[in-house]
Short mmCIF file of C-alpha atoms in Angstrom, two decimals:
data_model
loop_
_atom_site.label_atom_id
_atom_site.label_comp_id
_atom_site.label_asym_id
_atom_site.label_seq_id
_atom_site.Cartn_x
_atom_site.Cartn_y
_atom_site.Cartn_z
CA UNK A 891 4.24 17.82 -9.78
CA UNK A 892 1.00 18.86 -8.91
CA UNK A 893 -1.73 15.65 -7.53
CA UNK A 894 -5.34 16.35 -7.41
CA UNK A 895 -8.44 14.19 -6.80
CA UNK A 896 -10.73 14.10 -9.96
CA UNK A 897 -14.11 12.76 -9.22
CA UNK A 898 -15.74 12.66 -12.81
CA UNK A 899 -18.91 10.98 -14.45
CA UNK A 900 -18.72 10.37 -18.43
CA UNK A 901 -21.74 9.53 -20.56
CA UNK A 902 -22.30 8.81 -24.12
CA UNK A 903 -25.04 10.77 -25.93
CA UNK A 904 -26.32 11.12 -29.57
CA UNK A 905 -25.00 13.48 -32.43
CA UNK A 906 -28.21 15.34 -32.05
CA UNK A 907 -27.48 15.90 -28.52
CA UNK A 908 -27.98 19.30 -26.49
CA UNK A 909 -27.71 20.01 -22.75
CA UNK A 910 -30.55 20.06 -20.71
CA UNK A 911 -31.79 23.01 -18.88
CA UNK A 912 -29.80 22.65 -15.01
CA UNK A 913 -30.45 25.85 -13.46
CA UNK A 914 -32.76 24.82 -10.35
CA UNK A 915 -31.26 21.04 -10.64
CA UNK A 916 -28.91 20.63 -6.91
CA UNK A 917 -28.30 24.14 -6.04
CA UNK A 918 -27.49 25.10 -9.56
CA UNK A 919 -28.33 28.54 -10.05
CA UNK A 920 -26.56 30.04 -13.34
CA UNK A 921 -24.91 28.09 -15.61
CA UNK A 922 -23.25 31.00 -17.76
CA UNK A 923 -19.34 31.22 -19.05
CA UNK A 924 -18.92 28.67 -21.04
CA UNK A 925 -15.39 28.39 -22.43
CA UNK A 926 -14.43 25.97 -26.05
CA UNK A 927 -11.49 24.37 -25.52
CA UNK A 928 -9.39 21.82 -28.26
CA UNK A 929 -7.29 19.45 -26.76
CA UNK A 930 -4.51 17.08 -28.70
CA UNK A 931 -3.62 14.10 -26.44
CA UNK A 932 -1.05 11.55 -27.53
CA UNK A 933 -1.62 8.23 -24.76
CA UNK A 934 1.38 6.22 -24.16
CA UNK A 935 1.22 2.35 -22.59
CA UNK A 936 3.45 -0.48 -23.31
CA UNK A 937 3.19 -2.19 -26.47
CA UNK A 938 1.00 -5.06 -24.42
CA UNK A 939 -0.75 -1.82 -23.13
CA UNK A 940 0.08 -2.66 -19.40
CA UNK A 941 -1.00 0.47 -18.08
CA UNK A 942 -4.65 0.23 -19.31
CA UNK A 943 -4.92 -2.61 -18.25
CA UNK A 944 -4.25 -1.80 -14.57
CA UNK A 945 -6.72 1.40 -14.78
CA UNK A 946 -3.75 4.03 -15.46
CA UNK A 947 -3.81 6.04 -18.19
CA UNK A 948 -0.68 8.34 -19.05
CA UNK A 949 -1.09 11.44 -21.56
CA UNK A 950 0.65 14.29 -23.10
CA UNK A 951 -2.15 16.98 -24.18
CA UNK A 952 -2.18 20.37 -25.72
CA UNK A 953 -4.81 23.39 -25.17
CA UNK A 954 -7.41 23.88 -22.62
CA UNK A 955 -6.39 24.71 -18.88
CA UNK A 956 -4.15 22.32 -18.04
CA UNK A 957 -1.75 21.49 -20.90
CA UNK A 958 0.73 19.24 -20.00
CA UNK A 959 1.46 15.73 -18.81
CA UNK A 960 -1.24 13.38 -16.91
CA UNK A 961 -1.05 10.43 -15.61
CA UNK A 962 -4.19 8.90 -13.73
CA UNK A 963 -4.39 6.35 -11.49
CA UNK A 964 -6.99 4.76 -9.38
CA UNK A 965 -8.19 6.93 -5.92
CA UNK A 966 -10.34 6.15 -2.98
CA UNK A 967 -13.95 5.60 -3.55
CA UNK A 968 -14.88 7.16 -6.76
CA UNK A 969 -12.61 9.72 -7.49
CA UNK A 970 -9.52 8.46 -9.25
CA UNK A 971 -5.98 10.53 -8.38
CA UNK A 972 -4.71 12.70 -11.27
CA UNK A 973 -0.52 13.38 -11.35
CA UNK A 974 0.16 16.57 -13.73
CA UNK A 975 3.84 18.31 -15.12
CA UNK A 976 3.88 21.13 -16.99
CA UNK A 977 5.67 20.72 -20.66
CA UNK A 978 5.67 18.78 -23.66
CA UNK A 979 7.86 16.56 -25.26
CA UNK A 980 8.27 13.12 -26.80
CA UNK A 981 9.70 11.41 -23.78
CA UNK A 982 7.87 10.29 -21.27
CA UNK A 983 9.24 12.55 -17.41
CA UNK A 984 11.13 10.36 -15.45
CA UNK A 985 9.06 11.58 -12.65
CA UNK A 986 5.83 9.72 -14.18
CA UNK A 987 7.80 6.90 -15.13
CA UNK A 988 8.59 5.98 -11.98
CA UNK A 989 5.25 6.27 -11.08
CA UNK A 990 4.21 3.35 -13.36
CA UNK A 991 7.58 1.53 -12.87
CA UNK A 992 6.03 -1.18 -10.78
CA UNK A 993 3.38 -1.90 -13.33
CA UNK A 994 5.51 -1.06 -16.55
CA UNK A 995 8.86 -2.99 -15.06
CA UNK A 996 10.95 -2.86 -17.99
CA UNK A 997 8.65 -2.42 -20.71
CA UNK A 998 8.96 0.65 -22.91
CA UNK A 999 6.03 3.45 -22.62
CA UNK A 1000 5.26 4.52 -26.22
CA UNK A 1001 2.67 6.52 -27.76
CA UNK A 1002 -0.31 4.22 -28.19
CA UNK A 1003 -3.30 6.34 -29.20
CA UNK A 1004 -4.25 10.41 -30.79
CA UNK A 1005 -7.05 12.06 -29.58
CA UNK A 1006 -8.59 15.31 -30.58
CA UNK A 1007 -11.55 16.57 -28.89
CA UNK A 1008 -13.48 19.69 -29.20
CA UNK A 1009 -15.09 20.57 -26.03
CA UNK A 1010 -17.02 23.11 -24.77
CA UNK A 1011 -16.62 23.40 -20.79
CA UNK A 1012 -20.13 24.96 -18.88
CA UNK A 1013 -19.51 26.15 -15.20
CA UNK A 1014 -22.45 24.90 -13.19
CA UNK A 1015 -22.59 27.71 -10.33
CA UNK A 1016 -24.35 28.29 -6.92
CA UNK A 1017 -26.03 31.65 -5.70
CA UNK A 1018 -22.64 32.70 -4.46
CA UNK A 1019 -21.09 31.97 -7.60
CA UNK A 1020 -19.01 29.40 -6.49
CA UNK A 1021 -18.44 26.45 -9.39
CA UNK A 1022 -20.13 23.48 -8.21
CA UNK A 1023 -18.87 21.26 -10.95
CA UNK A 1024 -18.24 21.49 -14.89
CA UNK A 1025 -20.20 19.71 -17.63
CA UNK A 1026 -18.02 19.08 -20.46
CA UNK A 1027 -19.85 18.11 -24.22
CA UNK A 1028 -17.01 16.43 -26.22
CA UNK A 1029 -16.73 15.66 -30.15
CA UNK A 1030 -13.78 13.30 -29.97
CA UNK A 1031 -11.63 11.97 -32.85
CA UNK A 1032 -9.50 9.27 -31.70
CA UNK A 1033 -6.92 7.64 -33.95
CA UNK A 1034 -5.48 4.70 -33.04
CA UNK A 1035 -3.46 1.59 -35.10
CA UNK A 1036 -4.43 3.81 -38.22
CA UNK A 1037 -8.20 3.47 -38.01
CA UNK A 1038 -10.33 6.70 -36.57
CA UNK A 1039 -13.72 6.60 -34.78
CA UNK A 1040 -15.74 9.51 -33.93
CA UNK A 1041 -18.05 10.00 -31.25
CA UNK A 1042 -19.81 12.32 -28.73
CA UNK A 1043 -19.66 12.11 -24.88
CA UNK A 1044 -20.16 14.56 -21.71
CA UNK A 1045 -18.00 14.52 -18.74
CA UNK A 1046 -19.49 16.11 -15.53
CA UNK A 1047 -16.52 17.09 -12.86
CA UNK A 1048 -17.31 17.56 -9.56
CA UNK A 1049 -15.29 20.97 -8.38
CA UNK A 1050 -16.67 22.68 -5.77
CA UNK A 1051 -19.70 20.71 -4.99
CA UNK A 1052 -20.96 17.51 -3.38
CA UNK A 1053 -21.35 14.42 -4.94
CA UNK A 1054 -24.58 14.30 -4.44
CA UNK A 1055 -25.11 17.14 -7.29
CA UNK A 1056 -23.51 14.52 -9.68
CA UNK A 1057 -26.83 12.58 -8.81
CA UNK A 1058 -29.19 15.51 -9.66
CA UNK A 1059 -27.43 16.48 -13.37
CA UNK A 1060 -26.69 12.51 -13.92
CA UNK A 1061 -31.02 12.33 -14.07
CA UNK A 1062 -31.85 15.53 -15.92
CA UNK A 1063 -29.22 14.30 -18.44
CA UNK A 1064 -30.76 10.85 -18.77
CA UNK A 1065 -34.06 12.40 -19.09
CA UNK A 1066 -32.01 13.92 -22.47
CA UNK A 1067 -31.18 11.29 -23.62
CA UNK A 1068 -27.34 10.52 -22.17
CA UNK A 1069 -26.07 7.06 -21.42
CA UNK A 1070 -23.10 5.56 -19.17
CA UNK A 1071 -20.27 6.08 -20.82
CA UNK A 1072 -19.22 2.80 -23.14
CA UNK A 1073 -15.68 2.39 -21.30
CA UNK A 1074 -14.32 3.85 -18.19
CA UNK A 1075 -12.11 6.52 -20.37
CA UNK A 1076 -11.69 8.33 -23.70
CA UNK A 1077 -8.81 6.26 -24.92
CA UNK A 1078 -10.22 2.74 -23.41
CA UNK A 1079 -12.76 3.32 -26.14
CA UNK A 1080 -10.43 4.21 -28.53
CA UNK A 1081 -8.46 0.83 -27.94
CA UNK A 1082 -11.19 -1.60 -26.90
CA UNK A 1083 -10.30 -3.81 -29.69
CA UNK A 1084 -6.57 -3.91 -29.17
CA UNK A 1085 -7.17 -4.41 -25.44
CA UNK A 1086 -9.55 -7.40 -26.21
CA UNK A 1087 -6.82 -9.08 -28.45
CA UNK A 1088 -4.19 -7.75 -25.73
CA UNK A 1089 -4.57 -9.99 -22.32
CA UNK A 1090 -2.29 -10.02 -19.64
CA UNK A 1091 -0.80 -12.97 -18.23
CA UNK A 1092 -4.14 -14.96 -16.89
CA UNK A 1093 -4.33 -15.35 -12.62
CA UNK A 1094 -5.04 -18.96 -12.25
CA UNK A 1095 -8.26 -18.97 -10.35
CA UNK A 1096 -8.02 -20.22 -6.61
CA UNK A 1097 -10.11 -20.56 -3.36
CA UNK A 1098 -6.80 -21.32 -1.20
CA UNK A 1099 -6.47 -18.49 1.67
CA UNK A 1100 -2.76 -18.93 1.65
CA UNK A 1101 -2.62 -17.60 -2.28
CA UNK A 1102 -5.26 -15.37 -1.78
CA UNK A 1103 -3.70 -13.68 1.29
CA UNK A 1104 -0.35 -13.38 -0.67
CA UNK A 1105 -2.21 -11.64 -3.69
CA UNK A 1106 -3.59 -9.33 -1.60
CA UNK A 1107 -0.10 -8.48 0.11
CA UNK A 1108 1.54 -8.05 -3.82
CA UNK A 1109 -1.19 -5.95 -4.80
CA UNK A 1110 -0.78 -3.37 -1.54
CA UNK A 1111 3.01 -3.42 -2.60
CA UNK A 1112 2.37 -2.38 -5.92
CA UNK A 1113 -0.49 0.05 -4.81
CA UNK A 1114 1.54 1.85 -2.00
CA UNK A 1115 4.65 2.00 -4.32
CA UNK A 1116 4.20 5.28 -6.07
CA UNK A 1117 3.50 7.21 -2.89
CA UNK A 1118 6.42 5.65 -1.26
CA UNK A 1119 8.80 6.92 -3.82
CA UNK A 1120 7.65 10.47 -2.49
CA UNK A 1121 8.20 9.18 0.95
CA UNK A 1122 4.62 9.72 1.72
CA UNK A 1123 4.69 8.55 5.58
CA UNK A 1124 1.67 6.52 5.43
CA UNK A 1125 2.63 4.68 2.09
CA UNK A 1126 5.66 3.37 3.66
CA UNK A 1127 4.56 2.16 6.02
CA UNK A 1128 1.57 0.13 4.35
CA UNK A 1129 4.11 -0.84 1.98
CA UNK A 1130 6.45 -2.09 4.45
CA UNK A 1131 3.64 -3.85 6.38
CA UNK A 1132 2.24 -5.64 3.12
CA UNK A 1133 6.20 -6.97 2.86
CA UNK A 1134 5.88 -8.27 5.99
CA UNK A 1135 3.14 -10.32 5.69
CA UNK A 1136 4.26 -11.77 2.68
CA UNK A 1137 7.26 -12.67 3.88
CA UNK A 1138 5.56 -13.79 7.12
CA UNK A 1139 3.60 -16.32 4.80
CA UNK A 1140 6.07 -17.57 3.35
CA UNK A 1141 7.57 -18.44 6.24
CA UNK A 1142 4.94 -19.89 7.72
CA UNK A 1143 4.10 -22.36 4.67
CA UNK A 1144 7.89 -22.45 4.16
CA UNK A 1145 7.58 -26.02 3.00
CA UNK A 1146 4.84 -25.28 0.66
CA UNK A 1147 6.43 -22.36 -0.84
CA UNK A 1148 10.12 -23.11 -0.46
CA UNK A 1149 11.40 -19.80 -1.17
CA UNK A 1150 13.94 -18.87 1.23
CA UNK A 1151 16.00 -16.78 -1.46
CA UNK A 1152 12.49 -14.45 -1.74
CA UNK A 1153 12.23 -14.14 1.86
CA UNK A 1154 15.88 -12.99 2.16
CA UNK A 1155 14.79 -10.22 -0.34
CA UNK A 1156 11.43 -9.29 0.84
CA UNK A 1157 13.45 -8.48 4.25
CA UNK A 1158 15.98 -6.47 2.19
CA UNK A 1159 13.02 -4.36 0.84
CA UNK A 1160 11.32 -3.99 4.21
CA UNK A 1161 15.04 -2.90 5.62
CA UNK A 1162 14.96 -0.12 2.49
CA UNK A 1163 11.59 0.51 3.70
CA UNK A 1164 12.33 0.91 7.38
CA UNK A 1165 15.01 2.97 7.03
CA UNK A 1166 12.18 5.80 6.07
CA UNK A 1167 9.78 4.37 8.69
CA UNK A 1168 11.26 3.95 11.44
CA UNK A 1169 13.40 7.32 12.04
CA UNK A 1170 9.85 8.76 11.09
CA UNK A 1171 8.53 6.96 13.76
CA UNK A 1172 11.27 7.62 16.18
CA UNK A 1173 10.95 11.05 14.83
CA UNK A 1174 7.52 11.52 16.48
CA UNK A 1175 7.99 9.72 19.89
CA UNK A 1176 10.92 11.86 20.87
CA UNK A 1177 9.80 15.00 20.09
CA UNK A 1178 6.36 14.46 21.93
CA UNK A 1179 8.74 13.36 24.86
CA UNK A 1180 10.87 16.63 24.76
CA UNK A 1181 7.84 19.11 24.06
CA UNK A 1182 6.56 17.20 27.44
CA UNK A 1183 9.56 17.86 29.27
CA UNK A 1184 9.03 22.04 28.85
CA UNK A 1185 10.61 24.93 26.87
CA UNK A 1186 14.07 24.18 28.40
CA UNK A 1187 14.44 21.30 26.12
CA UNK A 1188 14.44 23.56 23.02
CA UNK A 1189 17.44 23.03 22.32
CA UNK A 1190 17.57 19.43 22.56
CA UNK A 1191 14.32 19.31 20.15
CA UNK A 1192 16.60 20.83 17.60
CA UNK A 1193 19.46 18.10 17.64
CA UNK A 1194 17.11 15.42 18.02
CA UNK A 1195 15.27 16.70 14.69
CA UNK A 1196 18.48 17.59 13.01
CA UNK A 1197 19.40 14.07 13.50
CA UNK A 1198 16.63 11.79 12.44
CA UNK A 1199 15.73 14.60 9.44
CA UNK A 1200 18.76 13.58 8.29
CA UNK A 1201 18.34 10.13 8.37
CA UNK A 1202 14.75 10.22 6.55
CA UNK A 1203 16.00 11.81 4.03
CA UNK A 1204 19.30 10.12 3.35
CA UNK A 1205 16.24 6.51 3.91
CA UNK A 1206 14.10 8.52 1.12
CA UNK A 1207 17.01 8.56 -1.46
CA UNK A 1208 17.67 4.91 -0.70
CA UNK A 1209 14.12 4.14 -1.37
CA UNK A 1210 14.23 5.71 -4.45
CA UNK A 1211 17.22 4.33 -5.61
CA UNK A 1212 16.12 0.85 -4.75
CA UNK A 1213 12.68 0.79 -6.06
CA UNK A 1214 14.18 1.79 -9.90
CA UNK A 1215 17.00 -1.01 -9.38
CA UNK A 1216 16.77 -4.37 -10.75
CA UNK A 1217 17.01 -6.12 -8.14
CA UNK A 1218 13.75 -4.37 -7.04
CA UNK A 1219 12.25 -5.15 -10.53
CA UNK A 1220 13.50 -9.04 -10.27
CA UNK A 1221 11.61 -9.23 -6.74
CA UNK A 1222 8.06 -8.32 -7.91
CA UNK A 1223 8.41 -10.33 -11.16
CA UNK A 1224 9.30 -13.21 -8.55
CA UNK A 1225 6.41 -12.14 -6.40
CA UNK A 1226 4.17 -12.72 -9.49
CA UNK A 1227 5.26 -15.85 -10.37
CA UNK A 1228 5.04 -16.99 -7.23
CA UNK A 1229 1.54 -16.42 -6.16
CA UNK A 1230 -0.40 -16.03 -9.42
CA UNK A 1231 0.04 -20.23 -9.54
CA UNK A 1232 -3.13 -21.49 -9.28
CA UNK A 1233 -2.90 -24.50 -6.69
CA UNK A 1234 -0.57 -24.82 -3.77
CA UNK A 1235 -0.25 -27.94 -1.30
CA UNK A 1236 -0.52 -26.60 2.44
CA UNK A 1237 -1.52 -27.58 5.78
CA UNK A 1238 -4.51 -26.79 7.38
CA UNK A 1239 -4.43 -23.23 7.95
CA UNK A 1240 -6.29 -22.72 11.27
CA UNK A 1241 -3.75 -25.77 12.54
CA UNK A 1242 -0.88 -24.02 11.14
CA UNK A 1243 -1.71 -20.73 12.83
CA UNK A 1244 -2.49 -22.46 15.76
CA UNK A 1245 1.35 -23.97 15.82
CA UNK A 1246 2.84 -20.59 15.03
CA UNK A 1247 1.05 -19.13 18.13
CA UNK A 1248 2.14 -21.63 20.45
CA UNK A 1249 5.77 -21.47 19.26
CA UNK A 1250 5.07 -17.64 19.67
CA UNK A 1251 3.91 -17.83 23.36
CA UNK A 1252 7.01 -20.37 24.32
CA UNK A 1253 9.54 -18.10 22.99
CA UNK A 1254 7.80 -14.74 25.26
CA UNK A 1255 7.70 -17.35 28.82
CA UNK A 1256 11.58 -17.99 27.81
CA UNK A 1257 12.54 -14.16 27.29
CA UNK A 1258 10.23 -12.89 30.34
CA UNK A 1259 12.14 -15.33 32.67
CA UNK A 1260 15.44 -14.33 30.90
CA UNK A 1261 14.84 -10.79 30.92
CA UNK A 1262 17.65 -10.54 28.03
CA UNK A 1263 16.10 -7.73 25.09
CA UNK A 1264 16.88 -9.96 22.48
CA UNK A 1265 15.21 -12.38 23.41
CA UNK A 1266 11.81 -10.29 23.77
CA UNK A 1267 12.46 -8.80 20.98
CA UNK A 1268 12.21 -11.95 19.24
CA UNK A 1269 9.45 -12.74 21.03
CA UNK A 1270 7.84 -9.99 19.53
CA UNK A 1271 8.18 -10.90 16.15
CA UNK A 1272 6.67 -14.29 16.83
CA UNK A 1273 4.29 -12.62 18.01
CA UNK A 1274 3.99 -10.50 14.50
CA UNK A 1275 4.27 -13.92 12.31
CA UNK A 1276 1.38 -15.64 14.42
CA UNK A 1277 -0.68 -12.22 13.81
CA UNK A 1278 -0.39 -12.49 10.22
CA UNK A 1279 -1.32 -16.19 10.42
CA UNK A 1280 -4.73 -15.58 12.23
CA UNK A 1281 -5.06 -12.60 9.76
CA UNK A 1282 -5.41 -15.00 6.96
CA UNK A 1283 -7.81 -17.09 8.64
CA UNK A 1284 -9.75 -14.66 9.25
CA UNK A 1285 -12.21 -14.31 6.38
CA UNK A 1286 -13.34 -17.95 6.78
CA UNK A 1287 -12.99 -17.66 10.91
CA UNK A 1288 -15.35 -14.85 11.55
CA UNK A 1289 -15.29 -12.82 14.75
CA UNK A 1290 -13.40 -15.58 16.48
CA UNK A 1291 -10.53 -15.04 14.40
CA UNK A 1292 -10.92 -11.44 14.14
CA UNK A 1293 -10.77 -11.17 18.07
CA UNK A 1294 -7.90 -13.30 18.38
CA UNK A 1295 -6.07 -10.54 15.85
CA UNK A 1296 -7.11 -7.65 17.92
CA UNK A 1297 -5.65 -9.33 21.34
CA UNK A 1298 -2.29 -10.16 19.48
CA UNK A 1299 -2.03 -7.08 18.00
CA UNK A 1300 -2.51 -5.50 21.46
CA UNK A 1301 -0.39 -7.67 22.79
CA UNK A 1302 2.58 -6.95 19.91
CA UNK A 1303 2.42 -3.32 20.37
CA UNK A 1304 2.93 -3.82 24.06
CA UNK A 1305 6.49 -5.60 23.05
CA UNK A 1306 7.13 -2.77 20.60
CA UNK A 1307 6.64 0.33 22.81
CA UNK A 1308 9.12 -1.44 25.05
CA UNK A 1309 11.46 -2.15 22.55
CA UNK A 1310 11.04 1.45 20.69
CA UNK A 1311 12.15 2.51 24.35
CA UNK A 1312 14.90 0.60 24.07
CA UNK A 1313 15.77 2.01 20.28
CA UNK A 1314 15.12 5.71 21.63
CA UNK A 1315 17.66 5.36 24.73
CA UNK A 1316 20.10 3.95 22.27
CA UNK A 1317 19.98 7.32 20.04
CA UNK A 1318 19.43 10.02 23.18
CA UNK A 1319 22.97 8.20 24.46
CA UNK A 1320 24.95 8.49 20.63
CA UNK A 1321 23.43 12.76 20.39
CA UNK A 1322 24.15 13.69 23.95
CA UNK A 1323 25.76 11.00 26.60
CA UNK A 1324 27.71 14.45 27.89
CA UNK A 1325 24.67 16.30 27.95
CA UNK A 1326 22.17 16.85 31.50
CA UNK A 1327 18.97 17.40 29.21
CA UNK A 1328 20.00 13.63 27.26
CA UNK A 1329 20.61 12.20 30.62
CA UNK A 1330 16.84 13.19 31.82
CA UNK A 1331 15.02 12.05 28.60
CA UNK A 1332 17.29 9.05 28.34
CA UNK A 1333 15.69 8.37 31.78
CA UNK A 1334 12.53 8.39 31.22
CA UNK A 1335 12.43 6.87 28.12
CA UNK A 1336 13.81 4.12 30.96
CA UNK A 1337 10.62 4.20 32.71
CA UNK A 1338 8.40 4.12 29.60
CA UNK A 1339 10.47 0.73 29.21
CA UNK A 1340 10.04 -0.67 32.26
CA UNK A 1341 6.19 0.16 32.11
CA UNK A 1342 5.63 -1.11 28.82
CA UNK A 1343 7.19 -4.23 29.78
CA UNK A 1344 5.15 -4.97 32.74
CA UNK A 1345 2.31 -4.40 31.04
CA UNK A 1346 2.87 -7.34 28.78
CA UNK A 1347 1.93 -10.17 31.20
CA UNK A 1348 -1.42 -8.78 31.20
CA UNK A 1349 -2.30 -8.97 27.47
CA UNK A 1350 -0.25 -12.14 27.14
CA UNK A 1351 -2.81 -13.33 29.61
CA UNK A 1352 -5.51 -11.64 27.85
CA UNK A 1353 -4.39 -12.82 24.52
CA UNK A 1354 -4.66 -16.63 25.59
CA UNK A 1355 -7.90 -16.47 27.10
CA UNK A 1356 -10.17 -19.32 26.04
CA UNK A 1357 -12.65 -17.21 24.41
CA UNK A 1358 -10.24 -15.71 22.73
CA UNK A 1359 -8.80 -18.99 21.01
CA UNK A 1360 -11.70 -20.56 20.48
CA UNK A 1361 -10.75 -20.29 16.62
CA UNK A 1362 -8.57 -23.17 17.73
#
C-alpha cells in the first residue's frame, strides 16, 4: 500500500471557462506538458453512506497515473492522507476495509456513486524544471441513484512546491472567474442530496466536561485506529492513551456512569494495545543502555532485539486480530452509546478531581514508607487517574489547572522510569541470568531504579505546592 499526503484546492468555474495565464504567478516559470487523462471511478460507502459522512471517501478508478484503489481520509492541517493499491475489482481489499472498519463496523461497503471525468493535467514548473504543483480542469459526469449531473471544476495539487504558491494561482484564478468548490469532493457533490436525506445518528448537544472529555477520548480511538493496525509506534500509543482516559473517567464518575463491564473492556483493549507499546518502549531503553555500555555488548544488543522484535510483532498480529473481532466492534458501539447521551448527573468536577488527588497522594506516603513495588506501582496509577481528572478540568480551569497537569505528569513519569527499571531487570534476568554482560546491565538498570525513586519525593513535593493547587 502506498500513503501519500495530498494537499489539494478544488474550485468550481463556468462552461466557458479557460486557464489563466500563470507563468510569472509564485515562481511559475513554464507551464508546458500538459497530459488528458479519463478517469472512471466507482465510490463505495455504506448504504447510510457512513464514510462520507466522516470525511473518507473510498474509490476504485481507471486511467490516468494512478489507477487503482483510493481511499482518503482526513490529514494534518490541510492536506488530507491518501491510501492507494494497485488493481481492480468489485470487492472492496481487505486492506482498505480495515481501514474504515471502525467507522463502517459491520455495515457493508457498496458502490454508491459513477464518475467520469475528462481532465486535462498542466504541470506548473520552476526555472529548474521542477513541478511545483498541477492544475487539473475537469468535465465531470457523475451518476448517482440513476440521475446524472454535469459540471466543470479545477483541482490545483500542491507537488513540489509550497503552499504558499496555492495562494498565488488560487487569485489569478479568481480573477478568471473560479469559485470554491461547492462541496469538499467530487462525489460529495454528486450525493449532496442523498447525504441531506441521509443523517447519522444525532450527538445530543452538551456543555458537561465529563461528556465532552469522553467524546474527545472516542474520537482519538477511532482516529489513531487505522495507523495502529500497521503498528505505527506513535498511533499506539495515542490510541492506548485515549483508552486510558476513558476508562480513567469512567472510573472516576463511576457512579454517574455505572459501567464497570466497559471499563473491564477498555482495559482489555489497552492490554492488546500495550502488548505493541510497551516491548517498543522497552525496546528503546535497553538498547540505548547497551550501546552506552561499549562495543563489547554487541552481542547482547542482538538477543535483547531478537527478543522484544519478537514480541512486537507477535503484539502487532494480536492487534490486528482484535481490532477486526467483535468484541472490538461491540466496545466502540458501547462507547457511542455511552457518551453521545446528551445529559449526565455528576459531581462537581474540580471537587471530584480534587478527591482523586488526595486519594492519589495517600496511597504514594503508604508505598514510600512500605517500600513494597506494588504498592508504588499503584501509586503511580493514582497518580495517572488524578492526571486525567485535572486534564478535564482544564479547559474551564485555565493555567491553574494546566500547571497542576504538568507537575503530575512530572511527577508520574518519575514513578514510571522507576518502575520501567523494574520491568527491564525482570527481562535482562529471563535472556541472560548465566550471562556476565546481563549481570552488568541488570545492575545498572538497579541504579537507574534506585535514582528514579529518590527523585520522587521531590516532585511529590513539588506537585503539592500551594500554587500549584490553587485550582482547588
Amino acid at each position: 500500500m502506498e500513503i501519500a499526503t495530498e494537499t489539494e484546492r478544488k474550485y468550481d468555474v463556468p462552461e466557458t471557462f479557460e486557464l489563466p495565464d500563470l507563468v510569472g504567478v509564485g515562481g511559475i516559470a513554464g507551464v508546458d506538458g500538459a497530459e488528458t487523462h479519463d478517469l472512471d471511478a466507482t465510490y463505495f460507502d455504506t448504504e447510510d453512506l457512513r464514510l462520507m459522512r466522516n470525511r473518507r471517501t473510498l474509490r476504485q478508478r481507471s486511467g490516468g497515473n494512478d489507477a487503482g484503489w483510493h481511499l482518503k481520509t482526513p490529514g494534518d492541517g490541510s492536506g488530507r492522507t491518501e491510501h492507494r493499491l494497485r488493481g481492480s475489482g468489485a470487492e472492496v481489499p481487505g486492506e482498505l476495509t480495515a481501514l474504515v472498519r471502525s467507522i463502517v463496523r459491520r455495515s457493508p461497503l457498496g458502490p454508491v456513486a459513477r464518475l467520469r471525468t475528462h481532465r486535462v493535467e498542466t504541470p506548473l514548473r520552476d526555472a529548474a524544471g521542477r513541478t511545483l504543483a498541477l492544475v487539473a480542469q475537469d468535465r465531470v459526469t457523475a451518476e448517482s441513484d440513476g440521475a446524472e449531473t454535469v459540471w466543470q471544476e479545477v483541482e490545483v495539487e500542491l507537488v513540489d512546491g509550497d503552499a504558499a504558491i496555492l495562494d498565488e494561482v488560487e487569485r489569478r484564478l479568481f480573477d478568471a472567474g473560479a469559485r470554491p468548490a461547492e462541496g469538499p469532493s467530487k462525489v460529495a457533490r454528486a450525493l449532496a442530496a442523498r447525504l441531506a436525506a441521509t443523517k447519522g445518528k444525532k450527538i445530543r448537544e452538551t456543555t458537561n466536561p465529563v461528556l465532552l472529555y469522553a467524546r474527545e477520548q472516542r474520537d482519538a480511538i477511532l482516529g489513531h485506529d487505522p495507523a495502529a493496525r500497521r503498528g505505527e509506534p506513535r498511533a499506539v500509543h495515542q490510541m492506548r492513551v485515549a483508552t486510558r482516559r476513558l476508562r480513567s473517567t469512567l472510573k472516576t464518575y463511576r457512579k454517574a456512569f455505572g459501567e464497570q463491564e466497559l471499563r473491564d473492556e477498555l482495559r482489555w483493549l489497552a492490554g492488546v494495545l500495550g502488548a505493541v507499546r510497551d516491548p517498543q518502549v522497552l525496546e528503546e531503553k535497553l538498547l540505548s543502555l547497551v550501546e552506552e555500555a561499549g562495543p563489547e555488548f554487541a552481542h547482547t544488543a542482538q538477543r535483547v532485539r531478537a527478543h522484544l522484535e519478537h514480541r512486537i510483532e507477535t503484539g502487532r498480529a494480536e492487534l490486528a486480530e482484535a481490532l477486526e473481532s467483535d468484541r472490538y466492534l461491540d466496545l466502540l458501539d458501547r462507547i457511542d452509546e455511552l457518551v453521545d447521551r446528551g445529559s449526565l448527573k455528576t459531581p462537581d468536577p474540580v471537587r471530584r478531581a480534587g478527591k482523586v488527588l488526595a486519594k492519589a497522594d495517600a496511597k504514594l506516603d503508604a508505598a514510600l514508607a512500605s517500600g513494597v513495588e506494588e504498592e508504588i506501582h499503584e501509586s503511580r496509577k493514582g497518580f495517572k487517574q488524578a492526571r486525567y481528572a485535572v486534564e478535564l478540568i482544564a479547559p474551564s480551569s485555565g493555567k491553574p489547572a494546566k500547571r497542576l497537569v504538568k507537575a503530575l505528569t512530572d511527577l508520574q513519569d518519575g514513578l514510571g522510569d522507576y518502575q520501567d527499571s523494574n520491568i527491564a531487570r525482570g527481562v535482562l534476568r529471563e535472556l541472560g541470568s548465566d550471562s556476565f554482560h546481563f549481570g552488568v546491565l541488570y545492575g545498572r538498570q538497579e541504579r537507574v531504579g534506585r535514582e528514579a525513586l529518590a527523585g520522587v519525593p521531590a516532585l511529590a513535593k513539588a506537585a503539592r505546592r500551594r500554587k500549584v493547587r490553587r485550582v482547588f
